[in-house]
PDB file of C-alpha atoms in Angstrom:
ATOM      1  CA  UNK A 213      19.780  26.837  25.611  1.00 85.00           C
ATOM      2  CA  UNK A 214      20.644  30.155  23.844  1.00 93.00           C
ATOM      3  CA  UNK A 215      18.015  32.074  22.171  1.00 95.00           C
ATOM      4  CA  UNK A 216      18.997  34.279  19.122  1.00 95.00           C
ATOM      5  CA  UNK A 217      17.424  36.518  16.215  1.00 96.00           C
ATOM      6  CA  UNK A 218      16.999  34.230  13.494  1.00 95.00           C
ATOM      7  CA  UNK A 219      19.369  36.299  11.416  1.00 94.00           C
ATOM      8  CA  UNK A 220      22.051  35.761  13.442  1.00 94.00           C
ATOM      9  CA  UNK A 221      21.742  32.099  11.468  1.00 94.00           C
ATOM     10  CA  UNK A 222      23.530  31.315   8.221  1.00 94.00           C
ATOM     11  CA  UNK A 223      20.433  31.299   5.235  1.00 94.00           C
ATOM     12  CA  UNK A 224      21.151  27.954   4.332  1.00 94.00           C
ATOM     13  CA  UNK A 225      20.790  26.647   8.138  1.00 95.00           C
ATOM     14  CA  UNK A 226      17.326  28.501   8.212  1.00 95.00           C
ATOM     15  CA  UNK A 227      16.303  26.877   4.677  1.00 95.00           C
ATOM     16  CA  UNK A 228      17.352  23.435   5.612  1.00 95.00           C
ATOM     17  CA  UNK A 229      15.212  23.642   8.563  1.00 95.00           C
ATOM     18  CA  UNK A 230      12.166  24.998   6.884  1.00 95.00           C
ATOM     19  CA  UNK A 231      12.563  22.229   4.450  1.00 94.00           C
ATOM     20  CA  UNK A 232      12.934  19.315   6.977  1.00 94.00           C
ATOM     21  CA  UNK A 233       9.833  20.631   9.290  1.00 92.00           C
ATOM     22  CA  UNK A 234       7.673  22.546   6.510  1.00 90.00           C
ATOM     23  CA  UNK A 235       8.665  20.888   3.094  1.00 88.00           C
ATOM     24  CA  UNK A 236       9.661  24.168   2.256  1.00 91.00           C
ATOM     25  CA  UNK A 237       9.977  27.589   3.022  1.00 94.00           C
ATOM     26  CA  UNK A 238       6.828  29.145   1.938  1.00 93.00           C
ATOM     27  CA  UNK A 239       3.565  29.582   4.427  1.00 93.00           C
ATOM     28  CA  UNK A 240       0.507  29.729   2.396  1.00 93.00           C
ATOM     29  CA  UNK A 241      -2.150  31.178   4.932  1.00 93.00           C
ATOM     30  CA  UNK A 242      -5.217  33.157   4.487  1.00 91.00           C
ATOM     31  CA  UNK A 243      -3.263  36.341   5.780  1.00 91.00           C
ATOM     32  CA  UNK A 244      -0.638  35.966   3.176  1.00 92.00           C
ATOM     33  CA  UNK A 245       2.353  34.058   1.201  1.00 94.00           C
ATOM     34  CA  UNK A 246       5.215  34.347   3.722  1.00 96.00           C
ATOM     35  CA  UNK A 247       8.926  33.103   3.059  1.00 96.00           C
ATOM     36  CA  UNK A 248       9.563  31.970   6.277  1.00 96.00           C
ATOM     37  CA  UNK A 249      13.281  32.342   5.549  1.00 95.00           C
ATOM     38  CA  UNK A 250      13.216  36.279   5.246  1.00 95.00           C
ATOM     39  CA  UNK A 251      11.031  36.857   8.227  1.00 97.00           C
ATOM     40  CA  UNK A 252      12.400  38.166  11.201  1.00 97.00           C
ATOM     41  CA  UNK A 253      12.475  36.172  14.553  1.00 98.00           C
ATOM     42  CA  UNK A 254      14.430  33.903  17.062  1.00 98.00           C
ATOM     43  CA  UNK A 255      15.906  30.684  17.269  1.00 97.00           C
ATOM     44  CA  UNK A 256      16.236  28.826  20.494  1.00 97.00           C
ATOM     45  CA  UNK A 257      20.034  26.795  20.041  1.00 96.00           C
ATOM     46  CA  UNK A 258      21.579  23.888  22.177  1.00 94.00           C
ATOM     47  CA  UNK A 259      25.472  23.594  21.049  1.00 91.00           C
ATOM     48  CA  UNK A 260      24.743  25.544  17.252  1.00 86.00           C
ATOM     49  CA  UNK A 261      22.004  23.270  16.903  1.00 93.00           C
ATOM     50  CA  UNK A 262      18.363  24.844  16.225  1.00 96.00           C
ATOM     51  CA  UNK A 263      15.964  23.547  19.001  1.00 96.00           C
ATOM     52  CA  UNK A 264      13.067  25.435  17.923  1.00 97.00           C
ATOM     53  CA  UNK A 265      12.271  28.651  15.527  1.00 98.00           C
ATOM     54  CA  UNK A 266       9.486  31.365  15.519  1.00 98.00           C
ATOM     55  CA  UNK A 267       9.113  33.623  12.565  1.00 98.00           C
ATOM     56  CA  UNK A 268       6.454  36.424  12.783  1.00 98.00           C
ATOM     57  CA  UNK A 269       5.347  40.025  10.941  1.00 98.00           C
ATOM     58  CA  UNK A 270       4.451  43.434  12.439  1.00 97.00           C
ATOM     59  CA  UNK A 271       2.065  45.829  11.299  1.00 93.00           C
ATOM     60  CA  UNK A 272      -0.014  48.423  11.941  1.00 91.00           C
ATOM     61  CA  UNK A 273      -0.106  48.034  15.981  1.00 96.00           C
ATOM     62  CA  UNK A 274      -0.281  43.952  15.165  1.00 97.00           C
ATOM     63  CA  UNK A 275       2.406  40.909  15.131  1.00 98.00           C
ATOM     64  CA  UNK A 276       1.057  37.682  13.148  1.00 98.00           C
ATOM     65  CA  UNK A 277       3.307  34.977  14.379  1.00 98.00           C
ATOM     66  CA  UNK A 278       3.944  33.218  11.108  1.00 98.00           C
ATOM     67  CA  UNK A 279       5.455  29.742  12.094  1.00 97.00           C
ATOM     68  CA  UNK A 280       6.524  27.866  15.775  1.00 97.00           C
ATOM     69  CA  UNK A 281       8.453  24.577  15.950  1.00 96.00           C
ATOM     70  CA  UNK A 282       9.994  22.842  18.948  1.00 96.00           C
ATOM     71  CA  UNK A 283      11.557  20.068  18.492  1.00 94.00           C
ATOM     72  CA  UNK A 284      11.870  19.219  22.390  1.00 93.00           C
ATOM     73  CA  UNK A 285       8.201  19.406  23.628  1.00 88.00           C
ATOM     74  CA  UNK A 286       7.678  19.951  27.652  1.00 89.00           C
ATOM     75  CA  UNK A 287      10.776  21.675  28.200  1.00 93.00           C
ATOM     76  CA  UNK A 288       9.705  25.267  27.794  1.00 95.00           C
ATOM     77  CA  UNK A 289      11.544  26.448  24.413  1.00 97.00           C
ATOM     78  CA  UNK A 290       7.972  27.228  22.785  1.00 97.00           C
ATOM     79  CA  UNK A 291       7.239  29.230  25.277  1.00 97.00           C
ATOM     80  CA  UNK A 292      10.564  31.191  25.735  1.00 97.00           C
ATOM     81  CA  UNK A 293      10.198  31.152  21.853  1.00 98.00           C
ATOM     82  CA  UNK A 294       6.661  33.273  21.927  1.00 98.00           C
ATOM     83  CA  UNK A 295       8.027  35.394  25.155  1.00 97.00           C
ATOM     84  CA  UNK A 296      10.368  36.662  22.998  1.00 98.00           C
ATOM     85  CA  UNK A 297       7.855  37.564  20.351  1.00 98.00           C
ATOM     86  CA  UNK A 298       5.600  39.015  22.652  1.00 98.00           C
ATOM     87  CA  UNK A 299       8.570  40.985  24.302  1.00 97.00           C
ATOM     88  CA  UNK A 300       9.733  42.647  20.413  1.00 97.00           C
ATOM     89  CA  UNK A 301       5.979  43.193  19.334  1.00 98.00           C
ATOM     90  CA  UNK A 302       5.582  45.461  22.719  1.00 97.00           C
ATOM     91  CA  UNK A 303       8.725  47.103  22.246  1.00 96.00           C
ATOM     92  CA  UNK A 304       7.383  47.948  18.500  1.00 97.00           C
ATOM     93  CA  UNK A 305       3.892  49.276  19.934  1.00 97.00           C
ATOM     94  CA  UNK A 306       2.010  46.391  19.005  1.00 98.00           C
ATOM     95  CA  UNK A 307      -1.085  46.249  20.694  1.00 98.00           C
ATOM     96  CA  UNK A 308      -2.170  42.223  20.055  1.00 98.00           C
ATOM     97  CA  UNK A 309      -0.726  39.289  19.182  1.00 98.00           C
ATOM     98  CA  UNK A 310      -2.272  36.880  16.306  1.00 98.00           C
ATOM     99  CA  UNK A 311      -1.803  33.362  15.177  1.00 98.00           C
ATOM    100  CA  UNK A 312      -3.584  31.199  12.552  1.00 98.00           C
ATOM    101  CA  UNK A 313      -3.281  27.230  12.973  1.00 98.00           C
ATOM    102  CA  UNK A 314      -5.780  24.663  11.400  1.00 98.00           C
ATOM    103  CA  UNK A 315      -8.492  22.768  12.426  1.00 98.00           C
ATOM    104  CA  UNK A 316      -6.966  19.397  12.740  1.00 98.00           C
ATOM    105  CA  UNK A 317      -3.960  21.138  15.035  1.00 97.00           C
ATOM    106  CA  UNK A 318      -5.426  20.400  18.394  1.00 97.00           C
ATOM    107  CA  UNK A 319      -1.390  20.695  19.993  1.00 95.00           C
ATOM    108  CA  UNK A 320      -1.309  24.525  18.731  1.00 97.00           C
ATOM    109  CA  UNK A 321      -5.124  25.414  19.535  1.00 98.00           C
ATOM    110  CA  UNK A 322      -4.165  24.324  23.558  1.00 97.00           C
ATOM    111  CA  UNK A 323      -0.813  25.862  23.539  1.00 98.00           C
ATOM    112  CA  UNK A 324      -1.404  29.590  22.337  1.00 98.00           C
ATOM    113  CA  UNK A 325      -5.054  29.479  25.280  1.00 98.00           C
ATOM    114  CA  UNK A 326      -3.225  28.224  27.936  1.00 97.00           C
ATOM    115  CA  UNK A 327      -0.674  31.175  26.910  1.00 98.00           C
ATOM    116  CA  UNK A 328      -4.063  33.729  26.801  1.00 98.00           C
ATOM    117  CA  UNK A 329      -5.164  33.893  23.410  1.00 98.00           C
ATOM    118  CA  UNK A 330      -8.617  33.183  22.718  1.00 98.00           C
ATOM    119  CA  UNK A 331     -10.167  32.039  19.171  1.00 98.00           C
ATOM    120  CA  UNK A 332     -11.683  34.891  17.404  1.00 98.00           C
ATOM    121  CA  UNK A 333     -12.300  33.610  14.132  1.00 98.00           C
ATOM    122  CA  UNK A 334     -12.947  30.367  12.206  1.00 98.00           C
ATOM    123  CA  UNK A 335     -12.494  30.869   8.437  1.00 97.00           C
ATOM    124  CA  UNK A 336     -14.252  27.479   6.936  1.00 97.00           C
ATOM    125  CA  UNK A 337     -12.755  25.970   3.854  1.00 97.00           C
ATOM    126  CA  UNK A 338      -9.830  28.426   3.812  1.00 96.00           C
ATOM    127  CA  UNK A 339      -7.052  25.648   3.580  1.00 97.00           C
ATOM    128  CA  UNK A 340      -8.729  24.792   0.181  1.00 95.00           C
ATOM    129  CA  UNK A 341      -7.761  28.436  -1.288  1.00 94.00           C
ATOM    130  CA  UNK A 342      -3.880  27.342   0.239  1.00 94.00           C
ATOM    131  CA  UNK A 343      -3.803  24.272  -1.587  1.00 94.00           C
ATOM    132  CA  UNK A 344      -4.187  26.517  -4.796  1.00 93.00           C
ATOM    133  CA  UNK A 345      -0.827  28.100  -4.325  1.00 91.00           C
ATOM    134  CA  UNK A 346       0.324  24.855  -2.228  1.00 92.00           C
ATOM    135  CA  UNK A 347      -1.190  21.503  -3.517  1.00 92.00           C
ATOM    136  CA  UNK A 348       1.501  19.470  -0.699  1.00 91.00           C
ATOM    137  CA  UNK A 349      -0.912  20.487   2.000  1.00 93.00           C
ATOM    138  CA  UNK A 350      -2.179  17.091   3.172  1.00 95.00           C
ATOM    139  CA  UNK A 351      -6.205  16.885   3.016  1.00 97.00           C
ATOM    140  CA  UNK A 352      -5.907  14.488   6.806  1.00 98.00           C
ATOM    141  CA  UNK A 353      -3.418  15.358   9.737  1.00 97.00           C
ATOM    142  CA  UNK A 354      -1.727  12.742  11.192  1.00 95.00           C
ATOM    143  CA  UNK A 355      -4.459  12.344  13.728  1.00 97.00           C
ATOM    144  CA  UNK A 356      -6.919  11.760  11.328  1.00 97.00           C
ATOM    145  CA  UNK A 357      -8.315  14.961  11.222  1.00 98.00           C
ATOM    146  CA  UNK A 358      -9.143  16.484   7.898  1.00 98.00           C
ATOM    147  CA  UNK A 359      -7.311  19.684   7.394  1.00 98.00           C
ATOM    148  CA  UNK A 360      -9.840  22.233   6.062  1.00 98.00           C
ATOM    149  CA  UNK A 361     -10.566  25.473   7.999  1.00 98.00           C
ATOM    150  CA  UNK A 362      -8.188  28.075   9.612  1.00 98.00           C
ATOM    151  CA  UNK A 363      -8.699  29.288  13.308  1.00 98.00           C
ATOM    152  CA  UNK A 364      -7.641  32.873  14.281  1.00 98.00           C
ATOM    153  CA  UNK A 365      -6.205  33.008  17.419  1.00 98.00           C
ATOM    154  CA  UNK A 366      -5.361  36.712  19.137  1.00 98.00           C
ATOM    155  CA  UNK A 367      -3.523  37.959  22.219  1.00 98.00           C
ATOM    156  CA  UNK A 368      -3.992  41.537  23.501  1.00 97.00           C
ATOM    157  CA  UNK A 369      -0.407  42.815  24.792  1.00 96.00           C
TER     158      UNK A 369
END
């Protein structure tokens, strides 16, 4: 496995994959509207194919990551995935690390604390103000959950 800058891909190779994982480009969160397409960073590849994908924002001393897929669970490319974040937002002179996921994503919530971020804020109802901008946000997860509140995760570097 090869891990790259996202621009290094073609546009239409990062749009296809936001549309297949995402059903579309666009992250509506509570932080912002992101195009995931023209954020910067990296792509873990097997043989040109995309394995998993991290897109994240830096500003004033902080990097929101924006969006993390693996599509091979257990076999590290998440991790290698954020390393790499957390490597570029150092470089940069960021000085923490932040991440919002819902309520209903219990897989995310485990990952980023047993990587040593902690939850530091739970805005209630704020996936209601999303659906506003993005009505195809499902109301229940596909553990049953019902998707309604954000959780802020951070990371001091």
């Amino acid at each position: 496995m090869n891990v790259v800058s996202v621009m290094e891909l073609k546009v239409k190779e990062r749009v296809g994959f936001f549309l297949r994982h995402w059903g579309g480009t666009e992250m509506v969160i509570s932080t912002g509207i992101h195009d995931c397409v023209n954020l910067d960073g990296f792509a873990c590849l097997e043989d040109s194919e995309i394995l998993g994908l991290i897109t994240f924002v830096m500003g004033n001393q902080e990097c929101e990551i924006i969006s993390l897929d693996s599509l091979r669970e257990g076999v590290g490319i998440g991790s290698s995935l954020l390393g790499k974040v957390e490597e570029e937002a150092s470089i940069n002179g960021c000085l923490s690390l932040s991440v919002i996921t819902t309520n209903d994503n219990l897989h995310a919530l485990g990952f980023y604390q047993r990587r040593g971020f902690q939850l530091v804020e739970l805005k209630c109802n704020a996936v209601e103000t999303a659906r506003i901008h993005k009505p195809s946000i499902p109301y229940i997860a596909e553990n049953g959950i019902p998707i309604r509140d954000e959780i802020l995760l951070s990371k001091h570097l």
